[in-house]
CSV table of C-alpha atoms and ligand atoms in Angstrom, one decimal:
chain,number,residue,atom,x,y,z
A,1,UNK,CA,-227.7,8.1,26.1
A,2,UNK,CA,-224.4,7.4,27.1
A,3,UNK,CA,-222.6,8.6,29.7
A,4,UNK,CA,-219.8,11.2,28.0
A,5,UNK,CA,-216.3,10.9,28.9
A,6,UNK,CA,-213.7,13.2,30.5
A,7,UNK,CA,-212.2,13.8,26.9
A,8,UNK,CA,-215.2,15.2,25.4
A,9,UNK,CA,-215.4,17.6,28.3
A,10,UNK,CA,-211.9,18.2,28.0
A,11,UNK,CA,-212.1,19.5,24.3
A,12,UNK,CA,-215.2,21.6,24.9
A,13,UNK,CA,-213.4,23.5,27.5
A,14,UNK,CA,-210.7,23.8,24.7
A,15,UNK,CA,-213.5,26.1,22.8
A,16,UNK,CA,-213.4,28.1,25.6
A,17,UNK,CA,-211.0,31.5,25.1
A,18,UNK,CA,-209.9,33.3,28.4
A,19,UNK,CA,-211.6,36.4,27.3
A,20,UNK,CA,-208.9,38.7,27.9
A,21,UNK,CA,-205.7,36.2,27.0
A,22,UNK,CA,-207.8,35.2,23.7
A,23,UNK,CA,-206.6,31.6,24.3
A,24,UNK,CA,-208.2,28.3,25.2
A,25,UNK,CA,-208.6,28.0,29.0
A,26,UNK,CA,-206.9,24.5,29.0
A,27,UNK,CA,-203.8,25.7,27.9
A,28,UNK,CA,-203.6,28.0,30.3
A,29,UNK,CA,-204.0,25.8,32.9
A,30,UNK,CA,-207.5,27.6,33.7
A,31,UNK,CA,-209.1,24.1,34.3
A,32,UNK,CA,-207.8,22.5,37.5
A,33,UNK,CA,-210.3,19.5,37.4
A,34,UNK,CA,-212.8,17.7,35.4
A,35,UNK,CA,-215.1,15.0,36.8
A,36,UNK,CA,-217.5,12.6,35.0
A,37,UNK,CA,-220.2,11.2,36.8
A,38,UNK,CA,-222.3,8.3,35.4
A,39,UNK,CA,-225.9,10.2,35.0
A,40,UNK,CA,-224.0,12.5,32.8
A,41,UNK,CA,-223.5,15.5,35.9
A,42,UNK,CA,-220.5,16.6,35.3
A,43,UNK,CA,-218.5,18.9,38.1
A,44,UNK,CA,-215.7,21.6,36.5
A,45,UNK,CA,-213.6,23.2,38.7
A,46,UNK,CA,-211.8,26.4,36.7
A,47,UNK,CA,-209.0,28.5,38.3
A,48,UNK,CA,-209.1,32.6,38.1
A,49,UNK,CA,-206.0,34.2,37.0
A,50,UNK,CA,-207.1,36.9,40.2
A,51,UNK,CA,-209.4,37.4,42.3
A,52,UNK,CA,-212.2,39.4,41.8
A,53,UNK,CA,-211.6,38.3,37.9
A,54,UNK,CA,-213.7,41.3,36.4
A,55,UNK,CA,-214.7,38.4,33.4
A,56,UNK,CA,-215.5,35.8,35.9
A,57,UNK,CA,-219.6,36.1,34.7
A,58,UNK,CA,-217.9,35.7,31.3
A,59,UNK,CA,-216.0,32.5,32.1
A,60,UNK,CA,-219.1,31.5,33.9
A,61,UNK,CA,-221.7,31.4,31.0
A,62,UNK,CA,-218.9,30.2,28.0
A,63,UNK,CA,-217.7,26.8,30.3
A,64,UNK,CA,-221.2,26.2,31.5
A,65,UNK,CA,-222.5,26.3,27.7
A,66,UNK,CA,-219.3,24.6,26.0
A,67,UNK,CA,-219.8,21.8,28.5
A,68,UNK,CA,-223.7,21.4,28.4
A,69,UNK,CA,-223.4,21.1,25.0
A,70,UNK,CA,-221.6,18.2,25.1
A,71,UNK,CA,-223.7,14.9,24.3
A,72,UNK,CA,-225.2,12.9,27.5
A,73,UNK,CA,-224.1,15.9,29.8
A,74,UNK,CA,-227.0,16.2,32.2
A,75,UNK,CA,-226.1,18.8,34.5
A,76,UNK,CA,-223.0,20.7,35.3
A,77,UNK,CA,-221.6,21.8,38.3
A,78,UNK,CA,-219.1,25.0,37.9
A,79,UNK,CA,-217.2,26.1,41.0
A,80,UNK,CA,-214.4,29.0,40.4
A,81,UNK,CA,-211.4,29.0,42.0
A,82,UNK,CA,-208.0,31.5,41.9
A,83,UNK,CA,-204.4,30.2,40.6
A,84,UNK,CA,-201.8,29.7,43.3
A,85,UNK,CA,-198.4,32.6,42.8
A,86,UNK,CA,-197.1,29.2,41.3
A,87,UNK,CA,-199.4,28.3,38.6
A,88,UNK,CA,-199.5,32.6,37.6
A,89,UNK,CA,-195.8,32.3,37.0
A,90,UNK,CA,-196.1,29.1,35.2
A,91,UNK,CA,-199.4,31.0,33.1
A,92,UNK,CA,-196.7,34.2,32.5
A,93,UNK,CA,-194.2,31.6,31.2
A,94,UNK,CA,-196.9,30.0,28.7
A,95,UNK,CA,-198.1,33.8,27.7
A,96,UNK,CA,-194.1,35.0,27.5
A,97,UNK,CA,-192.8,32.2,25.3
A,98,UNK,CA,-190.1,31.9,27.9
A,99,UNK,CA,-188.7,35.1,26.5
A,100,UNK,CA,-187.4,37.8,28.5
A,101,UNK,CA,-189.8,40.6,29.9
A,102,UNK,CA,-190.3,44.0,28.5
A,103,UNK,CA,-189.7,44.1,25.1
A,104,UNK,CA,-191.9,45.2,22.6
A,105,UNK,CA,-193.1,42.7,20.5
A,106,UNK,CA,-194.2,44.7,17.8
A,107,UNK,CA,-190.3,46.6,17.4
A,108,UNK,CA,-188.8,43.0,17.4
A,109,UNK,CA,-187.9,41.8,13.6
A,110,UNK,CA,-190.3,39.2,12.9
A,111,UNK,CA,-193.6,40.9,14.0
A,112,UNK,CA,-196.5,40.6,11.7
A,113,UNK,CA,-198.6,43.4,13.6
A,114,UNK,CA,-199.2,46.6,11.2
A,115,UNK,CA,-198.9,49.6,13.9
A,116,UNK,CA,-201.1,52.7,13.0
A,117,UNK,CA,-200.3,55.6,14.9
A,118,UNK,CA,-203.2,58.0,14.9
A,119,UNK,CA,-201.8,61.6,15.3
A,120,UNK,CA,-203.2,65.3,15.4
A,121,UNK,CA,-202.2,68.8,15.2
A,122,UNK,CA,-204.4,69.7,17.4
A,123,UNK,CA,-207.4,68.5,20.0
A,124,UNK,CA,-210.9,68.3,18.8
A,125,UNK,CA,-210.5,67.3,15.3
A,126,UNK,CA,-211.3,63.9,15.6
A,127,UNK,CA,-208.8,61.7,16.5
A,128,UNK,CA,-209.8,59.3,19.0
A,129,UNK,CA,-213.6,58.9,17.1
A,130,UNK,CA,-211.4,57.7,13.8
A,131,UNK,CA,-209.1,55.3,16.2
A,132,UNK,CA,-211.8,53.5,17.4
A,133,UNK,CA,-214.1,53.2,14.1
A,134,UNK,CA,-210.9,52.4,12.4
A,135,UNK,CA,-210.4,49.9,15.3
A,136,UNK,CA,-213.9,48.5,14.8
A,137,UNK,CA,-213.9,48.3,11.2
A,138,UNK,CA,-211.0,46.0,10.9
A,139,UNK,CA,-212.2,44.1,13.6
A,140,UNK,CA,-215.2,43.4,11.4
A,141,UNK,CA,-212.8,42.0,8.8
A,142,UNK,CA,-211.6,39.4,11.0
A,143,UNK,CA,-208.6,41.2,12.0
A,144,UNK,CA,-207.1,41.0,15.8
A,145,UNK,CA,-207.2,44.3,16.8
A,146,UNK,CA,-205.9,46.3,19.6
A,147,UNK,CA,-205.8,50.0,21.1
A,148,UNK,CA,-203.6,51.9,22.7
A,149,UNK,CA,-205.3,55.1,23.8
A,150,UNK,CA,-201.6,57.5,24.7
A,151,UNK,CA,-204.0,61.1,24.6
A,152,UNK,CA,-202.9,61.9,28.1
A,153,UNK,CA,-204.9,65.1,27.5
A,154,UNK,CA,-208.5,62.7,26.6
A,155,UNK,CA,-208.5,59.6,27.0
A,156,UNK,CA,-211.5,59.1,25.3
A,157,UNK,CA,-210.7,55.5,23.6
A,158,UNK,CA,-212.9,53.5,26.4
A,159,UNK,CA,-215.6,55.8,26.8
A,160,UNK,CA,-216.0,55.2,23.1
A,161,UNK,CA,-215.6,51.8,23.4
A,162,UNK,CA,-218.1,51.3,25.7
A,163,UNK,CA,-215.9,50.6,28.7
A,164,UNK,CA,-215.3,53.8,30.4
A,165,UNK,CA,-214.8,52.6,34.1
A,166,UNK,CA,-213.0,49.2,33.7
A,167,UNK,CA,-209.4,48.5,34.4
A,168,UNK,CA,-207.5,46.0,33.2
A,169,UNK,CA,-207.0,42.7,35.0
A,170,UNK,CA,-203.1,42.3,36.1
A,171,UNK,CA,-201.7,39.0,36.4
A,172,UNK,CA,-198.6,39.9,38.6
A,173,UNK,CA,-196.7,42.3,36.3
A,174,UNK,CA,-198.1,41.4,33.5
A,175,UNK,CA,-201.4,43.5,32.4
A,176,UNK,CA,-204.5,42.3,30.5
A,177,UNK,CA,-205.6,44.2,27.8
A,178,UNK,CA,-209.5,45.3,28.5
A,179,UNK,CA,-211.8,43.5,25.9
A,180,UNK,CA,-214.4,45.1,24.1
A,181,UNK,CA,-218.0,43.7,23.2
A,182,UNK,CA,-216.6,44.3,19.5
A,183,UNK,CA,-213.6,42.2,20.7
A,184,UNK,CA,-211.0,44.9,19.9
A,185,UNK,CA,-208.5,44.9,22.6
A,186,UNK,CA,-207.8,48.2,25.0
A,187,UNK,CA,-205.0,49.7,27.3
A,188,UNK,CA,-205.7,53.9,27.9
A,189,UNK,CA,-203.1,55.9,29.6
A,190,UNK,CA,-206.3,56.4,32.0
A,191,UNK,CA,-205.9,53.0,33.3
A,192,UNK,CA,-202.2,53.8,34.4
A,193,UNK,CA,-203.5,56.4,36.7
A,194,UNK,CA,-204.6,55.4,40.2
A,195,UNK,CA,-208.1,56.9,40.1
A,196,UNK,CA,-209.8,58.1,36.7
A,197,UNK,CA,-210.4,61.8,38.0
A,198,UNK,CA,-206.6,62.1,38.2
A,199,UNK,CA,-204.7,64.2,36.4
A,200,UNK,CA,-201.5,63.0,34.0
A,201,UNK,CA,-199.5,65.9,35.1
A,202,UNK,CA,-196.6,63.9,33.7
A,203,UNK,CA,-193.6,65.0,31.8
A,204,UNK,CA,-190.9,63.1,29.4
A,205,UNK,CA,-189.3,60.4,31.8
A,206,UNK,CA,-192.8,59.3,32.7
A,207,UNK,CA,-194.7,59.4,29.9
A,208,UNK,CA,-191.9,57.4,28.4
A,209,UNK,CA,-192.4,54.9,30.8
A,210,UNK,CA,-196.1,54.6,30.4
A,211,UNK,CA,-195.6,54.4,26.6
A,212,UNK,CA,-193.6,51.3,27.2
A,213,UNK,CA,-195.9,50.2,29.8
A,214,UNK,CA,-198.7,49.9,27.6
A,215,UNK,CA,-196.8,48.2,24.7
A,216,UNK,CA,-194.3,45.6,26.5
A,217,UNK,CA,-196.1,45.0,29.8
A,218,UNK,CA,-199.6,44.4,28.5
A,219,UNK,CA,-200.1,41.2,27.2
A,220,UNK,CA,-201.0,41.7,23.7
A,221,UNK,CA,-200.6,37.9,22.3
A,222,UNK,CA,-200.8,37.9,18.2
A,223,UNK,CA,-202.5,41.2,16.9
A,224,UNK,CA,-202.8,41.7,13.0
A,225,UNK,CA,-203.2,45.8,13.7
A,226,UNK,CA,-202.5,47.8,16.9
A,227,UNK,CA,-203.5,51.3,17.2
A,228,UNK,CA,-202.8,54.3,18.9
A,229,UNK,CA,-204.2,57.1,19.5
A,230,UNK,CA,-201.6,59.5,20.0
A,231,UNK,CA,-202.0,63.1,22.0
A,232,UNK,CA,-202.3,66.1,19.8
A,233,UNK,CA,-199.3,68.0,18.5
A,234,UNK,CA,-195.3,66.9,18.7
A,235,UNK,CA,-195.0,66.6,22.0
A,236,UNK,CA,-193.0,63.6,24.5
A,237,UNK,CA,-195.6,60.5,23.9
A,238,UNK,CA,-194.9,61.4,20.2
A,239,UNK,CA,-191.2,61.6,20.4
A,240,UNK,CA,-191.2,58.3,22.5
A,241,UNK,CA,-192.9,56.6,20.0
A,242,UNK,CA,-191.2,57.3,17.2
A,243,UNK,CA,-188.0,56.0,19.2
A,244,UNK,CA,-189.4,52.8,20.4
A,245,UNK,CA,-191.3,51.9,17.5
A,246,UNK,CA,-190.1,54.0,14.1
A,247,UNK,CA,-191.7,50.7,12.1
A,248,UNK,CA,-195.0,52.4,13.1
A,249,UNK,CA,-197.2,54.1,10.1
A,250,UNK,CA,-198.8,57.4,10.7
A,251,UNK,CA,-202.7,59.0,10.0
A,252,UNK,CA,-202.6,62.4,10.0
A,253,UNK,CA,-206.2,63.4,11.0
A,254,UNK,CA,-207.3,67.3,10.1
A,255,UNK,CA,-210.1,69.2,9.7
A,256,UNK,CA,-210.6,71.7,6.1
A,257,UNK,CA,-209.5,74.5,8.7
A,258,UNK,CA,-206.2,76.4,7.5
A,259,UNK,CA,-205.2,77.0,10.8
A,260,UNK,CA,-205.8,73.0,11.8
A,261,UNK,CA,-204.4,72.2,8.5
A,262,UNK,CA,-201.0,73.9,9.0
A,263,UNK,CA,-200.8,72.5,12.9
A,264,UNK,CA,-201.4,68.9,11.4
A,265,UNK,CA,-198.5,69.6,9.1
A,266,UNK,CA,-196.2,69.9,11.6
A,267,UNK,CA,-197.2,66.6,13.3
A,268,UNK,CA,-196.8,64.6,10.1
A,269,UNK,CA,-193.5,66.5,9.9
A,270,UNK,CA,-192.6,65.2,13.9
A,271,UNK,CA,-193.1,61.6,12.3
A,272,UNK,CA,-191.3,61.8,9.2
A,273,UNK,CA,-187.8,62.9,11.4
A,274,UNK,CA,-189.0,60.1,13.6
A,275,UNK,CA,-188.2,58.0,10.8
A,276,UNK,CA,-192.3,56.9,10.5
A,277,UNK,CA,-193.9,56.7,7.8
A,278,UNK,CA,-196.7,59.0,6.9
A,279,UNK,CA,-199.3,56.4,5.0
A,280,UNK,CA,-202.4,59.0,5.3
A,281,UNK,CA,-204.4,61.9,5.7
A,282,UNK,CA,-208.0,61.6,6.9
A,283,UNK,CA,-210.0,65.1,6.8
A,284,UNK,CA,-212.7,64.9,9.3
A,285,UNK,CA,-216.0,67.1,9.8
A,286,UNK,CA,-215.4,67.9,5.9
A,287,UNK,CA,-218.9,68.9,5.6
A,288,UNK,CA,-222.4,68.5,6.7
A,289,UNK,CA,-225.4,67.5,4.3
A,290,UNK,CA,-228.3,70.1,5.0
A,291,UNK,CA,-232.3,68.3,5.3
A,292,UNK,CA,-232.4,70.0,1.3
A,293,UNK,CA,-229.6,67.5,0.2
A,294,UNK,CA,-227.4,70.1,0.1
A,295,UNK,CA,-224.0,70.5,1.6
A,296,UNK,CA,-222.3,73.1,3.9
A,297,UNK,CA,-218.4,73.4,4.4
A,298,UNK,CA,-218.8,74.6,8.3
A,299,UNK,CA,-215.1,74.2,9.0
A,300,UNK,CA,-213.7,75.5,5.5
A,301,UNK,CA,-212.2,73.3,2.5
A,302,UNK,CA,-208.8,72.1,1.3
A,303,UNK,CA,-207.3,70.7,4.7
A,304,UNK,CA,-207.2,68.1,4.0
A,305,UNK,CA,-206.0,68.3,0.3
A,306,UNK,CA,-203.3,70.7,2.0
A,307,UNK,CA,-201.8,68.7,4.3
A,308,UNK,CA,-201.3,65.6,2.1
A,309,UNK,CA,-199.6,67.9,-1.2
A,310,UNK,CA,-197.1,69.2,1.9
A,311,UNK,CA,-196.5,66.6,3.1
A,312,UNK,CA,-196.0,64.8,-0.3
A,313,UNK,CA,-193.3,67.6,-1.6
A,314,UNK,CA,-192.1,67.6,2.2
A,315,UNK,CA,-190.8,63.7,1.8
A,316,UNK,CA,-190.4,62.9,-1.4
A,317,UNK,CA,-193.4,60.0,-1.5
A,318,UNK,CA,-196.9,60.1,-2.0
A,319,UNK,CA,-199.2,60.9,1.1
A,320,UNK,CA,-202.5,60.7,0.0
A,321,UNK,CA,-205.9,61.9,1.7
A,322,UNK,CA,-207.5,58.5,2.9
A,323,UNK,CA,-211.0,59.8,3.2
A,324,UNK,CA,-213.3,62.8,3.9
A,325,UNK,CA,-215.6,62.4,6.7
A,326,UNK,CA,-218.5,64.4,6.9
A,327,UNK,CA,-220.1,66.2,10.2
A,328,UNK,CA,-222.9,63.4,11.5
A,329,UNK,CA,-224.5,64.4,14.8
A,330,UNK,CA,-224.4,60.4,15.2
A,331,UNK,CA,-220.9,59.7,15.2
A,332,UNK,CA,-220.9,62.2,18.2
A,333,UNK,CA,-223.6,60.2,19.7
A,334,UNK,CA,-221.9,57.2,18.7
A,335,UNK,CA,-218.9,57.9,20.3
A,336,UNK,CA,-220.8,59.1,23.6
A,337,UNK,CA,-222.7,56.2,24.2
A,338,UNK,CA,-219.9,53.9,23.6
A,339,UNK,CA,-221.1,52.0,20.2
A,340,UNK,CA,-219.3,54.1,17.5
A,341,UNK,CA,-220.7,54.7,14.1
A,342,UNK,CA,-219.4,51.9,11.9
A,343,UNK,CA,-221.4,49.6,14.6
A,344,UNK,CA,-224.6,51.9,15.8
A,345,UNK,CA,-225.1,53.2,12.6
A,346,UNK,CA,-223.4,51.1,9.8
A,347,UNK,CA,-225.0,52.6,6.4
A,348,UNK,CA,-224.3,56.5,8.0
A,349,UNK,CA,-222.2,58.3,5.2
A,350,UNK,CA,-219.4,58.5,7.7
A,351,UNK,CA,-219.2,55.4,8.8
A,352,UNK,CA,-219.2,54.4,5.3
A,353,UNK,CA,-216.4,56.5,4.6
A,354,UNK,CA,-214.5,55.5,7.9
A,355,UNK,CA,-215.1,51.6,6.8
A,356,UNK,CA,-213.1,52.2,3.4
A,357,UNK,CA,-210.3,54.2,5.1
A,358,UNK,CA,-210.2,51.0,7.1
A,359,UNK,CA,-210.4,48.9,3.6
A,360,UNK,CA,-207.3,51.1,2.8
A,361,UNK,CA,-205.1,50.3,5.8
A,362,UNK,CA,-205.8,46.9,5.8
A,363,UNK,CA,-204.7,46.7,1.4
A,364,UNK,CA,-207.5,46.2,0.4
A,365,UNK,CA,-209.2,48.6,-2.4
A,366,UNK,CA,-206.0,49.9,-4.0
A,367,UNK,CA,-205.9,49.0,-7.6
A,368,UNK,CA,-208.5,47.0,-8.8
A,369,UNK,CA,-207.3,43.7,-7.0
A,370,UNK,CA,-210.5,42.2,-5.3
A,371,UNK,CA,-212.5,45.0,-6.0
A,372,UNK,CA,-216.6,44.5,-7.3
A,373,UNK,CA,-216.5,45.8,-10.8
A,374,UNK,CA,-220.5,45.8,-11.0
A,375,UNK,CA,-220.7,43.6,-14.0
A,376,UNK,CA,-223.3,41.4,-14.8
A,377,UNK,CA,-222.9,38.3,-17.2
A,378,UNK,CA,-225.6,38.6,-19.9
A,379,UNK,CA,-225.0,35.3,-21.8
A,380,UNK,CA,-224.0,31.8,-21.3
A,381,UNK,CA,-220.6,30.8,-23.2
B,1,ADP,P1,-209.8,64.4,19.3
B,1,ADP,O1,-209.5,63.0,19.6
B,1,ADP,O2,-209.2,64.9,18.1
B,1,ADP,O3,-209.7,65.4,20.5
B,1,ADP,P2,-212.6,63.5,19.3
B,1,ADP,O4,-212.6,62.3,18.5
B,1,ADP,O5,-212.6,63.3,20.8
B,1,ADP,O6,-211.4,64.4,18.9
B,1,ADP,O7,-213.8,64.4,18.9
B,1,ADP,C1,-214.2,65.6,19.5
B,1,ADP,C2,-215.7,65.6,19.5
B,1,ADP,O8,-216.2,65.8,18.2
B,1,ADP,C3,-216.4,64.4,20.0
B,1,ADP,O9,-217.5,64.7,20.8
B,1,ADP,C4,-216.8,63.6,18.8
B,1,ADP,O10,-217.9,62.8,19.0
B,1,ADP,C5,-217.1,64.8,17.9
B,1,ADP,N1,-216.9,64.5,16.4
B,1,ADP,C6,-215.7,64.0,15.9
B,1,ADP,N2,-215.9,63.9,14.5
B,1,ADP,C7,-217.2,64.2,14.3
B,1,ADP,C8,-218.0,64.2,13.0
B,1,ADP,N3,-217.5,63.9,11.9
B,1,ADP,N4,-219.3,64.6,13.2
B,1,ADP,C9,-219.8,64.9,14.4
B,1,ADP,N5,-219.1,64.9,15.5
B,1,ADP,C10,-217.8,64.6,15.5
């Protein structure tokens, strides 16, 4: 066989994504030096964007693979290495676009990204267990998804996600989202804090600036969705939002309760004088299917149905209810052990429902347009 040349090494390291930027490692100057020998060894020598690169295993196993699959490649020799402060602030320029720092890409003019603010009257309805199937499910469709968990009270997002402990990588001033096994893309207000026991005791000014943090410092490069997970009620991080980003669309997630009905209400209200748009209102724990088939309404009924005809008469526009899901001891468990339902348990009523709320969001399954009629062609014409 013949020996392969530095080219073909070259663009099988361009298969290789930086698994937090998302981008090929050889345009981001990841791979300092290739060599070729003639028996086919071939030695790679890739730079870290920091040390102690959390990924590094990561980088490890795709370059060794992209470049033994290379034809002729006998062996391959991968040392790892960390960029110099020069080549980081030439890596921020290429991730930057040469554009100034800290604005938010999604609030500038041209941005493609659909923003879904997830909000709540209240805690414990349900929130951050919709975020992240939501997140999931249009991940599934292809879509580049990311999540920004602002519940200063929970914080859940990464425990769901199945990355509780990790904090993102920072490249100078610049942070690295935190990549999921599902690929969605994660910053939590937990991340912020020095240690994870801490407690956000933090008020307007602050939370402001964490809100900001996590949108125009984290590198977020080209996301079809981004999500957030606000904190329940009409408080600061929901105030900041709607002034950074009014373009944002709102979920209004509820139970059937009255009382969690009314409170959700008034958050959907918040975002409607924040200039938002309300596109939704999902009820969650709507009911739960007894082992006799039949079902019980353990939190009430009409929440949902509540909130969206207020809401409707409130501003003038349609607010429709996006789904009902019902109680499923394993979307808890789902959630707990970090694989939510639409991914542990796919076929589960709720994720089912969760999956066509995403469907909805992402356009697809209003009207008839693309939908599966269920018809069969009888004859040949
Ligand atoms: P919030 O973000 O509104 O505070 P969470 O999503 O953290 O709420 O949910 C609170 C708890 O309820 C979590 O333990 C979650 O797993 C559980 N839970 C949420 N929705 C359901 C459901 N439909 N069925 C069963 N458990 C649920």
């Amino acid at each position: 066989m013949s020996t392969p040349t530095q080219q073909q090494v070259m663009d099988a390291l361009a298969t290789v994504n930086d698994p937090e930027i998302k981008r090929p490692i050889t345009e981001l100057g990841m791979v300092d030096s290739v060599e070729v020998a003639e028996d086919g060894s071939v030695a790679v020598h890739v730079l870290l964007t920091v040390s102690g690169c959390p990924l590094k295993d990561t980088i490890n196993r795709d370059v060794t693979a992209a470049v033994t699959s290379v034809a002729g490649v006998t062996s391959v020799d991968l040392t790892l290495g960390v960029m110099t402060p020069e080549q980081r602030a030439s890596l921020k320029e290429v991730l930057n676009g040469g554009k100034a720092q800290r604005e938010i890409p999604f609030a500038q003019p041209g941005s493609l990204t659909k923003v879904y603010a997830i909000a709540s009257g209240k805690g414990g309805v349900g929130k951050s267990s919709v975020t992240v199937n939501l997140a999931l499910a249009l991940a599934a469709q292809g879509l580049k998804v990311g999540v920004v968990d602002a519940d200063i009270y929970g914080h859940s997002v990464p425990a769901m996600l199945g990355i509780a402990d990790a904090r993102p990588t920072q490249v100078d001033d610049l942070i690295m989202p935190v990549p999921t096994p599902s690929g969605v893309s994660v910053i939590s207000i937990g991340m912020l804090k020095p240690r994870r026991d801490q407690v956000v005791a933090w008020r307007g000014p602050m939370l402001d600036r964490a809100l900001v943090q996590m949108l125009a410092d984290v590198y977020w490069g080209d996301l079809d969705a981004l999500l957030l997970d606000l904190p329940p009620g009409t408080g600061d991080i929901a105030i900041s939002l709607g002034q950074h980003l009014p373009s944002a669309e709102v979920v209004v997630v509820t139970t059937p309760q009255e009382a969690a009905a009314e409170v959700a209400e008034r958050a959907g209200t918040m975002a409607s004088m924040m200039h938002q748009r309300v596109i939704g209102v999902v009820e969650n724990m709507s009911f739960l299917t007894l082992p006799d088939g039949s079902t019980m309404e353990v939190f009430g009924s009409g929440g949902g149905d509540r909130v969206a005809e207020t809401l409707s008469q409130r501003f003038g526009y349609d607010v429709p209810v996006l789904g009902r899901i019902p109680l499923d001891p394993s979307l808890r468990e789902g959630g707990d052990a970090g694989k939510p339902i639409v991914e542990s348990d796919p076929t589960a009523p709720a994720a089912v429902v969760l999956r066509s709320v995403a469907d909805r969001l992402a356009g697809r399954g209003r009207g008839l347009a693309g939908m599966q009629l269920g018809l069969t062609p009888t004859a040949k014409f």
